[in-house]
GROMACS .gro file of C-alpha atoms in nm:
model
   61
    1UNK     CA    1   0.000   0.000   0.000
    2UNK     CA    2   0.111   0.351  -0.062
    3UNK     CA    3  -0.012   0.681   0.074
    4UNK     CA    4  -0.115   0.928  -0.194
    5UNK     CA    5  -0.063   1.303  -0.156
    6UNK     CA    6  -0.433   1.343  -0.081
    7UNK     CA    7  -0.388   1.114   0.220
    8UNK     CA    8  -0.578   0.815   0.080
    9UNK     CA    9  -0.440   0.464   0.077
   10UNK     CA   10  -0.382   0.296  -0.256
   11UNK     CA   11  -0.325  -0.077  -0.290
   12UNK     CA   12  -0.047  -0.157  -0.528
   13UNK     CA   13  -0.129  -0.426  -0.781
   14UNK     CA   14   0.126  -0.671  -0.912
   15UNK     CA   15   0.227  -0.604  -1.268
   16UNK     CA   16   0.029  -0.851  -1.481
   17UNK     CA   17   0.127  -0.702  -1.813
   18UNK     CA   18   0.194  -0.976  -2.066
   19UNK     CA   19   0.019  -1.250  -1.869
   20UNK     CA   20  -0.271  -1.260  -2.115
   21UNK     CA   21  -0.032  -1.312  -2.403
   22UNK     CA   22   0.144  -1.594  -2.218
   23UNK     CA   23  -0.187  -1.760  -2.134
   24UNK     CA   24  -0.298  -1.731  -2.497
   25UNK     CA   25   0.028  -1.890  -2.611
   26UNK     CA   26  -0.012  -2.181  -2.368
   27UNK     CA   27  -0.372  -2.246  -2.474
   28UNK     CA   28  -0.273  -2.231  -2.842
   29UNK     CA   29   0.014  -2.473  -2.783
   30UNK     CA   30  -0.217  -2.713  -2.597
   31UNK     CA   31  -0.474  -2.695  -2.878
   32UNK     CA   32  -0.211  -2.772  -3.142
   33UNK     CA   33  -0.081  -3.066  -2.937
   34UNK     CA   34  -0.436  -3.200  -2.893
   35UNK     CA   35  -0.504  -3.163  -3.267
   36UNK     CA   36  -0.185  -3.355  -3.345
   37UNK     CA   37  -0.289  -3.630  -3.108
   38UNK     CA   38  -0.634  -3.653  -3.267
   39UNK     CA   39  -0.486  -3.668  -3.616
   40UNK     CA   40  -0.251  -3.950  -3.518
   41UNK     CA   41  -0.533  -4.146  -3.351
   42UNK     CA   42  -0.787  -4.094  -3.630
   43UNK     CA   43  -0.541  -4.185  -3.904
   44UNK     CA   44  -0.468  -4.528  -3.756
   45UNK     CA   45  -0.615  -4.823  -3.944
   46UNK     CA   46  -0.827  -4.961  -3.660
   47UNK     CA   47  -0.998  -4.633  -3.583
   48UNK     CA   48  -1.048  -4.556  -3.950
   49UNK     CA   49  -1.218  -4.894  -4.002
   50UNK     CA   50  -1.441  -4.838  -3.701
   51UNK     CA   51  -1.542  -4.490  -3.820
   52UNK     CA   52  -1.612  -4.615  -4.173
   53UNK     CA   53  -1.828  -4.891  -4.024
   54UNK     CA   54  -2.026  -4.638  -3.821
   55UNK     CA   55  -2.073  -4.409  -4.122
   56UNK     CA   56  -2.179  -4.698  -4.346
   57UNK     CA   57  -2.426  -4.823  -4.085
   58UNK     CA   58  -2.568  -4.473  -4.032
   59UNK     CA   59  -2.613  -4.414  -4.405
   60UNK     CA   60  -2.781  -4.750  -4.460
   61UNK     CA   61  -3.063  -4.673  -4.215
   0.00000   0.00000   0.00000
């Protein structure tokens, strides 16, 4: 806290400048990693066969 010339107390706030940018970068990095994981899982033969079976079954109804 600091005392202003008018005699009022002012609470000092920690400097958070740049924290939003860092948080945005972390979320973007996590999203890219998750997308890479999904691509690798969905491009495997077993999962592809299962998805094609589901699509074929859904379209045949």
